[in-house]
Amino acid sequence: MPTVYIPPALRDLTGGVETVEGKGQTVRAVLVDLEPRYPGLTAKLCIDDALRPGLMVAVSGTMSRQGLRTPVPANAEVHFLPALGGG
Amino acid sequence: MATGEKRKYKVIGTRPLRHDGVDKLTGRAQYGADIRLTGMLHGVVLRSPHAHAKIKSIDTSAAAALPGVRAICTSADFPDQVGRIVELGEGAVNMRHLSANVMAHDKALYKGHAVAAVAADSIHIAEEAAKLIKIDYEPLPPVMEVLGAMRDDAPLLNDDVRMTEMGTVKPETKPSNVAAKFLFTKGDVTAGFAKADIIIEREFRTATVHQGYIEPHNATVLWNADGKVTVWMSTQGTFTARQQTAELVGIAVSDVKVVPMEIGGGFGGKISVYLPPVAAILSRKSGKPVQIQMERAAVFEATGPTPGSFMRVKVGATRDGKIVAGEAWIAFEAGAFPGSPIAPGCMCVFSCYDIPDARVEGYDVCVNKPRSNAYRAPGSTQVAFAMETVVDEICEKLGVDAAEFRIKNGAKEGTRRVDGPVYHRIGMIETVEAIRDSEHYQSKLTGPNRGRGIATGFWFNAGLKSAVVATVNLDGTVSLIEGSTDIGGSRTGIAMQLAETLGIAAEAVKPQVADTDSIGYTDVTGGSRVTFATGIAAVEAAKEIQKQMVERAALLWEVDSASVKYEDGKVIGPAEKSFSFAELAAKIHEVGGAVIGHGTSSSAEQGGAFGTHCVDVEVDPDTGKVQILRYTIAQDAGTAIHPSYVEGQMQGGVVQGIGWALNEEYFYDDKGVMRNATFLDYRIPTCYDVPMIETIIVEVPDPAHPYGVRGVGEVPICPPPAAIANAIHAAVGVRMRDLPMSPPKVCAAVMQKK
C-alpha cells in the first residue's frame, strides 16, 4: 500500500504521525482514502480539485507535474513538496 | 571521466561548431534592441526615487501636452488582478503582486519601482516628458534587511501579505512582511545531536546579488488594430512571457505572439516580465509599435536579483567523522513581493549528505528591495555557503581530510533528503572522488598566505514541457524548430541529439528557435532543463522521422515496410537494398509529401546534479584582497552532449560564484537607495580576476533521459563561495561567514585575529 509522508505543518491532522498508508492508484484516490481518517487533509493540500498552487507531488522520489492524476504504484512513497523552478 | 562502461556515440560527445556561431561572431545576430518597425515609438519608464512611499496622486497633464508625446500609462491603465494565483510554468504567481511590480499601484516598494511610462516620437522627448509627470509621494520608512523586516514593529510593505504555511493561512494571522514559512524534518533531531561528539553552529549572511547579464531587458510591442499583440523581446521563456503579458493586460493568451530575439544572458532573471505589458498598453493607447529598453541602473534597481539571506546552520558529527544530525534556520529577502527561493534553499541545505536526523525551518520575507527572482540554482548557493563552511570546520576540528569526509557522508542512491524523497542514481560522491584524485588536489600548495578549500553543491534540475518539430529537407538536412530560447548553446545540444538518433551529422541539422505561434508549448529555459527535456522531445521527433523514412523506402522499393529497418543512419531493406539518409531524403517526394517528426516532453523529471570544487587562493593580509590562484571543478553531467558547452557552463557558473564570494553586493544607503547601480561600481569578475577554470566532467548517466543527460547550467554556481571561504581559512586562519568576502571584511578579520 502506498505510504504518504505528511508535511510537518499538517501533522496536527494526523496526531503528529509522519507517515500514513492510503489505498489508491492515483494521488487523488489515495487522498480520498485518507480523508475519512484524517479529516481536513485534502482541504489543506488541494483547492478546486487540484493541488494548491505552489505545491507539487513526488512519487517514489520523482517529482510529477500531473498533480492529483499522478499514478501511484503499490508500495510507492508519496511526498507533497513546494513546487520548484530554476534559473 | 565516465563511471562504468560508456555507450558509443557518433555525435554525442563531439564538439561541432555552434550553429549560431557565425552570426554572433560577426555581430549579425538580432537582439531585442535591433528591432526597428515603421512608426515605432520609444518608451521610457518613470521610476520611484523612494524605497518606500505612498503614491498619493499622479498628474500626467504637463507630460501629455509635450509635442511628440503619444501615450502615457500608469497602473490605472492595467486591469485589476485582485489576488489571482496563476501557474506560470515554473511556479504559481500572485497576479496582483506581479501587476503591482510591473507598475506600482498605491505604493512604491523599492527605489526604481515603475510608477508611470511615456511613449514618444523619440527617446529624448520621452525622457523630457517623464520628467514632467508630477507624483505626490508620502515617503515611508524602508526596511532593507531580513531580520529587521521580521520584527513585529517593522514597516509593513504589503497589507495583503500574511504568513502562509503549506499554502494556507491561519485565521488569526495578521498582515506581515513574513510571507511564508517552510518546515522540513527527518527523524529526531534532538536525539541525533545527542549522539554527536562535536557540534558546530554558525551564523551566515549573504548579500543581494544580481545576475549581471550583459544585455538589459527590452521589449518592442505592437498592439495591432485587430487586437492582436506581437512582442519582440529578450526572454528565457516565450510562452511564460506570452501568458504573463496577456494576463497583465487582460487579453486572451492566443491574442499575444512572443517572438524570441537572441538573448544576452539571463541566468533566471529573464523569466518574469517587466516591460512587455507596459509597452503593450502604450502601443494600444498610441496605435503604434513601442520599444522600451532598460538602462543598466534600472536593471539593477528594478529587476529581480537573488535574495540576501540570514542563515544559522548546526551540524553534529561523531569522533570518527560521521554526520549524525543537522539543523538550519534560514530567512531570505523576497524583495518587495513574496516569492524568494526559500523553499529550494531549505531543501538544498543538507542535500549533499546522508544525515539521519535533520530539521530545516525557512522564511520568505518582504523587504524594500526589488522583487527577487531566480538566479542559477535559486537558493542553493546561499545555503551551500553556510553548510559547506560548517562541514569544513568540522573536518578541521576532527583533523580529517575534507574530501574523505564528504565521501564518507555523501548522499548516494537511496539517501533520503530532509524534505522526504529518496535519491535515484546520483553522482555526488563521484564528483568528490574526481576532485580527490585530481592533480590539483594531490599537488602541494606552497607559499605564505596561501590556502586550499573544497566544497560541494547540489541542484535539483527540472523536467517540465518542451516541443520540437523536425522536417526532412531534400538535400538530406533536417530543419529543427524548437520552443526553447537558446541562452547557452542549447540549439546545438538539441540538434546533436536529433542527429545522433537519426545517424546524421550535427551540421546536417538546422536548428531554429521559433515564436509562440510556430511551435508547441515549451516551458522556460531554466532549471537546467533544456538539454534534458527538449533533448527528449528531439529524440522523439527523430524516432518519428525514422518510422516515416522506413515507410517511404518501402514505397520506393515496393516492399512491405515490415521488411525495412532504420539502422545507423541508413534505411535497409530486403535483398541488400539500402539508402543513406541523404539518398532517401532526395526521393521522399516521389512517394509522398514532407517528412515531419514531432516530439514533446512533459512527464520526465531529472535526477539531481552535483559538483565539487577545489580552489587555491592567496590572501593579501594588508589589504584583504583574495587572489584566485587555481580553480578546478568536477561536475556530474550525466552524459556530456557537447563537452565544450558543458565546460563553458561549469566555468561560467564558477566565475559567477567567485563574484558572489569576493565582490558582488548591492550597497544601499540609509534611505534604501542603491549606491552602486553601474558595472563600474557593482564589481563582477573579469578575465583579470580569474585563472583558467579547470574542468573535470563526471558522467553518471541519468536513467530518466535516453542518452543519460543531466542539466549542467546551475549547480556550478553553488560551491564557489564556500570553497573560497574554506581556502581563505586555510590561508590566513580566519572564518568568513558574511558574503561577499570583500577586501575590507577580509582585512578586518585578519586584523582582529592578529
Short mmCIF file of N, CA, C and O in Angstrom, two decimals, chain A residues 5 7-11 18 43-45 51-56 58-66 77 79-87, chain B residues 85 87 90 92 165-168 182-185 236 267-268 271 343-344 347 374 376 378 416 419-422 424 459-460 464 526-527 605 714:
data_model
loop_
_atom_site.label_atom_id
_atom_site.label_comp_id
_atom_site.label_asym_id
_atom_site.label_seq_id
_atom_site.Cartn_x
_atom_site.Cartn_y
_atom_site.Cartn_z
N TYR A 5 3.83 10.63 3.07
CA TYR A 5 4.58 11.41 4.07
C TYR A 5 3.82 12.70 4.32
O TYR A 5 3.57 13.48 3.39
N PRO A 7 3.51 16.38 5.50
CA PRO A 7 4.40 17.52 5.77
C PRO A 7 4.28 17.94 7.24
O PRO A 7 3.19 17.87 7.82
N PRO A 8 5.38 18.38 7.85
CA PRO A 8 5.36 18.75 9.27
C PRO A 8 4.23 19.72 9.63
O PRO A 8 3.62 19.60 10.69
N ALA A 9 3.95 20.65 8.70
CA ALA A 9 2.93 21.66 9.01
C ALA A 9 1.53 21.07 9.09
O ALA A 9 0.61 21.71 9.60
N LEU A 10 1.34 19.86 8.59
CA LEU A 10 0.00 19.25 8.57
C LEU A 10 -0.11 18.08 9.55
O LEU A 10 -1.13 17.39 9.57
N ARG A 11 0.90 17.87 10.33
CA ARG A 11 0.87 16.68 11.19
C ARG A 11 -0.09 16.81 12.37
O ARG A 11 -0.36 15.82 13.05
N GLU A 18 4.08 10.90 11.12
CA GLU A 18 4.81 11.36 9.93
C GLU A 18 4.35 10.65 8.67
O GLU A 18 4.30 11.25 7.60
N ALA A 43 -8.33 19.29 2.16
CA ALA A 43 -8.54 20.74 2.03
C ALA A 43 -7.23 21.51 2.21
O ALA A 43 -7.06 22.58 1.63
N LYS A 44 -6.34 20.97 3.03
CA LYS A 44 -5.05 21.64 3.23
C LYS A 44 -4.14 21.51 2.00
O LYS A 44 -3.33 22.39 1.72
N LEU A 45 -4.29 20.40 1.29
CA LEU A 45 -3.40 20.15 0.15
C LEU A 45 -3.99 20.58 -1.18
O LEU A 45 -3.24 20.80 -2.15
N LEU A 51 -4.09 20.26 -6.74
CA LEU A 51 -3.15 20.63 -5.69
C LEU A 51 -3.10 22.14 -5.56
O LEU A 51 -3.25 22.86 -6.55
N ARG A 52 -2.90 22.63 -4.36
CA ARG A 52 -2.80 24.07 -4.15
C ARG A 52 -1.66 24.65 -4.99
O ARG A 52 -0.64 23.98 -5.18
N PRO A 53 -1.84 25.86 -5.49
CA PRO A 53 -0.73 26.49 -6.22
C PRO A 53 0.53 26.52 -5.37
O PRO A 53 0.47 26.79 -4.17
N GLY A 54 1.65 26.22 -5.98
CA GLY A 54 2.90 26.22 -5.25
C GLY A 54 3.26 24.88 -4.65
O GLY A 54 4.33 24.71 -4.09
N LEU A 55 2.35 23.89 -4.78
CA LEU A 55 2.65 22.54 -4.28
C LEU A 55 2.88 21.59 -5.44
O LEU A 55 2.30 21.74 -6.52
N MET A 56 3.73 20.61 -5.19
CA MET A 56 3.92 19.52 -6.16
C MET A 56 3.88 18.21 -5.41
O MET A 56 4.05 18.16 -4.19
N ALA A 58 5.57 14.34 -5.28
CA ALA A 58 6.66 13.46 -5.73
C ALA A 58 6.26 12.03 -5.37
O ALA A 58 5.84 11.77 -4.24
N VAL A 59 6.37 11.15 -6.33
CA VAL A 59 6.04 9.74 -6.09
C VAL A 59 7.32 8.93 -6.22
O VAL A 59 7.98 8.96 -7.27
N SER A 60 7.67 8.27 -5.15
CA SER A 60 8.90 7.47 -5.08
C SER A 60 10.12 8.27 -5.58
O SER A 60 10.91 7.78 -6.39
N GLY A 61 10.20 9.47 -5.13
CA GLY A 61 11.40 10.27 -5.39
C GLY A 61 11.37 11.06 -6.68
O GLY A 61 12.28 11.84 -6.95
N THR A 62 10.34 10.89 -7.50
CA THR A 62 10.27 11.61 -8.76
C THR A 62 9.16 12.65 -8.71
O THR A 62 8.00 12.32 -8.46
N MET A 63 9.55 13.92 -8.94
CA MET A 63 8.56 14.99 -8.96
C MET A 63 7.62 14.78 -10.14
O MET A 63 8.05 14.36 -11.22
N SER A 64 6.36 15.10 -9.94
CA SER A 64 5.38 14.93 -11.02
C SER A 64 4.69 16.24 -11.30
O SER A 64 4.42 17.02 -10.38
N ARG A 65 4.40 16.48 -12.57
CA ARG A 65 3.63 17.67 -12.96
C ARG A 65 2.17 17.30 -13.20
O ARG A 65 1.39 18.12 -13.67
N GLN A 66 1.79 16.05 -12.89
CA GLN A 66 0.42 15.61 -13.16
C GLN A 66 -0.50 15.79 -11.97
O GLN A 66 -1.67 15.41 -12.03
N GLU A 77 6.15 5.75 -2.35
CA GLU A 77 6.15 6.83 -1.36
C GLU A 77 5.56 8.07 -2.00
O GLU A 77 5.90 8.39 -3.16
N HIS A 79 5.10 12.19 -1.53
CA HIS A 79 5.52 13.39 -0.79
C HIS A 79 4.85 14.61 -1.40
O HIS A 79 4.76 14.71 -2.63
N PHE A 80 4.43 15.52 -0.56
CA PHE A 80 3.91 16.81 -1.02
C PHE A 80 4.97 17.87 -0.72
O PHE A 80 5.35 18.05 0.44
N LEU A 81 5.42 18.54 -1.76
CA LEU A 81 6.58 19.43 -1.65
C LEU A 81 6.30 20.77 -2.31
O LEU A 81 5.43 20.87 -3.18
N PRO A 82 7.07 21.80 -1.94
CA PRO A 82 6.95 23.07 -2.67
C PRO A 82 7.35 22.87 -4.14
O PRO A 82 8.30 22.15 -4.43
N ALA A 83 6.62 23.53 -5.03
CA ALA A 83 6.99 23.46 -6.45
C ALA A 83 8.32 24.16 -6.67
O ALA A 83 8.61 25.16 -6.01
N LEU A 84 9.10 23.63 -7.56
CA LEU A 84 10.44 24.17 -7.81
C LEU A 84 10.56 24.66 -9.24
O LEU A 84 9.96 24.12 -10.15
N GLY A 85 11.36 25.68 -9.41
CA GLY A 85 11.70 26.14 -10.74
C GLY A 85 13.20 26.06 -10.91
O GLY A 85 13.83 25.08 -10.58
N GLY A 86 13.75 27.13 -11.39
CA GLY A 86 15.20 27.16 -11.57
C GLY A 86 15.57 28.43 -12.28
O GLY A 86 14.72 29.25 -12.65
N GLY A 87 16.85 28.63 -12.47
CA GLY A 87 17.30 29.84 -13.11
C GLY A 87 17.87 29.60 -14.47
O GLY A 87 18.29 30.50 -15.15
N ILE B 85 -4.10 33.60 -8.27
CA ILE B 85 -2.86 32.85 -8.31
C ILE B 85 -2.85 32.09 -9.63
O ILE B 85 -3.77 31.34 -9.94
N GLU B 87 -0.60 29.70 -12.47
CA GLU B 87 0.58 28.89 -12.75
C GLU B 87 1.27 29.43 -13.99
O GLU B 87 0.66 29.54 -15.05
N GLU B 90 6.92 27.86 -14.30
CA GLU B 90 7.90 27.50 -13.28
C GLU B 90 7.36 27.65 -11.87
O GLU B 90 8.07 27.44 -10.90
N ALA B 92 3.71 29.09 -9.22
CA ALA B 92 2.50 29.88 -9.08
C ALA B 92 2.86 31.32 -8.74
O ALA B 92 3.76 31.58 -7.95
N GLU B 165 1.64 28.75 5.35
CA GLU B 165 2.39 27.53 5.60
C GLU B 165 1.70 26.43 4.82
O GLU B 165 0.50 26.21 5.00
N MET B 166 2.42 25.77 3.94
CA MET B 166 1.83 24.78 3.03
C MET B 166 0.64 25.38 2.27
O MET B 166 -0.37 24.73 2.04
N GLY B 167 0.76 26.64 1.91
CA GLY B 167 -0.25 27.26 1.06
C GLY B 167 -1.47 27.76 1.80
O GLY B 167 -2.38 28.33 1.20
N THR B 168 -1.56 27.58 3.11
CA THR B 168 -2.73 28.05 3.84
C THR B 168 -2.32 29.04 4.92
O THR B 168 -1.18 29.03 5.40
N PHE B 182 8.44 27.59 5.86
CA PHE B 182 8.61 26.20 5.40
C PHE B 182 9.30 25.42 6.50
O PHE B 182 10.22 25.93 7.16
N LEU B 183 8.86 24.20 6.69
CA LEU B 183 9.46 23.34 7.71
C LEU B 183 9.65 21.94 7.14
O LEU B 183 8.73 21.37 6.54
N PHE B 184 10.85 21.44 7.28
CA PHE B 184 11.15 20.06 6.84
C PHE B 184 11.83 19.35 8.01
O PHE B 184 12.73 19.92 8.64
N THR B 185 11.43 18.13 8.26
CA THR B 185 12.05 17.36 9.33
C THR B 185 12.33 15.94 8.85
O THR B 185 11.65 15.42 7.97
N GLN B 236 13.78 34.29 -21.38
CA GLN B 236 14.13 32.89 -21.20
C GLN B 236 12.96 31.97 -21.51
O GLN B 236 13.13 30.75 -21.53
N PHE B 267 20.22 33.85 -16.80
CA PHE B 267 20.57 33.21 -15.51
C PHE B 267 19.39 33.18 -14.55
O PHE B 267 19.57 33.18 -13.34
N GLY B 268 18.17 33.19 -15.07
CA GLY B 268 16.97 33.20 -14.23
C GLY B 268 16.29 34.55 -14.19
O GLY B 268 15.11 34.65 -13.86
N ILE B 271 12.88 35.65 -16.79
CA ILE B 271 11.66 34.83 -16.80
C ILE B 271 10.46 35.72 -16.49
O ILE B 271 9.47 35.70 -17.21
N ALA B 343 12.12 27.96 -0.36
CA ALA B 343 11.81 26.51 -0.30
C ALA B 343 12.96 25.68 -0.86
O ALA B 343 13.44 24.76 -0.19
N PRO B 344 13.42 25.95 -2.07
CA PRO B 344 14.57 25.16 -2.54
C PRO B 344 15.82 25.36 -1.68
O PRO B 344 16.62 24.43 -1.53
N MET B 347 15.46 22.97 1.00
CA MET B 347 15.57 21.59 0.51
C MET B 347 17.00 21.25 0.09
O MET B 347 17.37 20.08 -0.03
N ALA B 374 14.66 34.31 -9.79
CA ALA B 374 15.54 33.16 -9.91
C ALA B 374 16.94 33.62 -10.33
O ALA B 374 17.09 34.57 -11.09
N ARG B 376 20.24 31.17 -11.18
CA ARG B 376 21.08 29.97 -11.25
C ARG B 376 21.05 29.15 -9.95
O ARG B 376 21.68 29.55 -8.97
N PRO B 378 18.45 28.66 -7.76
CA PRO B 378 17.96 29.65 -6.80
C PRO B 378 17.95 29.11 -5.36
O PRO B 378 17.30 28.11 -5.07
N ARG B 416 17.81 9.43 1.80
CA ARG B 416 16.59 10.22 1.92
C ARG B 416 16.95 11.66 2.27
O ARG B 416 17.69 11.91 3.22
N ASP B 419 13.77 16.81 2.94
CA ASP B 419 12.41 17.10 2.50
C ASP B 419 11.64 15.84 2.13
O ASP B 419 10.49 15.92 1.71
N GLY B 420 12.24 14.69 2.27
CA GLY B 420 11.49 13.44 2.13
C GLY B 420 11.92 12.48 1.06
O GLY B 420 12.23 11.32 1.36
N PRO B 421 11.92 12.91 -0.22
CA PRO B 421 12.20 11.95 -1.29
C PRO B 421 13.57 11.28 -1.18
O PRO B 421 14.51 11.85 -0.61
N VAL B 422 13.64 10.09 -1.77
CA VAL B 422 14.88 9.31 -1.78
C VAL B 422 15.55 9.51 -3.14
O VAL B 422 14.89 9.50 -4.19
N HIS B 424 17.43 8.83 -6.56
CA HIS B 424 17.73 7.78 -7.52
C HIS B 424 19.24 7.81 -7.74
O HIS B 424 19.98 8.34 -6.93
N TRP B 459 21.95 20.82 -7.18
CA TRP B 459 20.72 21.45 -7.67
C TRP B 459 19.81 20.36 -8.23
O TRP B 459 20.29 19.38 -8.80
N PHE B 460 18.50 20.59 -8.10
CA PHE B 460 17.52 19.56 -8.46
C PHE B 460 17.51 19.26 -9.96
O PHE B 460 17.47 18.13 -10.39
N LEU B 464 9.80 19.60 -16.83
CA LEU B 464 8.83 20.49 -17.47
C LEU B 464 8.56 20.10 -18.93
O LEU B 464 8.87 18.98 -19.35
N GLY B 526 15.32 27.27 -18.20
CA GLY B 526 15.70 27.46 -16.80
C GLY B 526 15.62 26.11 -16.12
O GLY B 526 15.14 25.14 -16.71
N GLY B 527 16.10 26.05 -14.91
CA GLY B 527 16.07 24.78 -14.21
C GLY B 527 17.00 23.74 -14.82
O GLY B 527 16.79 22.54 -14.64
N GLU B 605 11.26 13.70 -15.40
CA GLU B 605 11.88 14.58 -14.40
C GLU B 605 13.30 14.11 -14.12
O GLU B 605 13.54 12.91 -14.00
N GLU B 714 23.21 25.04 -13.71
CA GLU B 714 23.04 25.79 -12.45
C GLU B 714 24.00 25.39 -11.35
O GLU B 714 24.53 26.25 -10.63
#
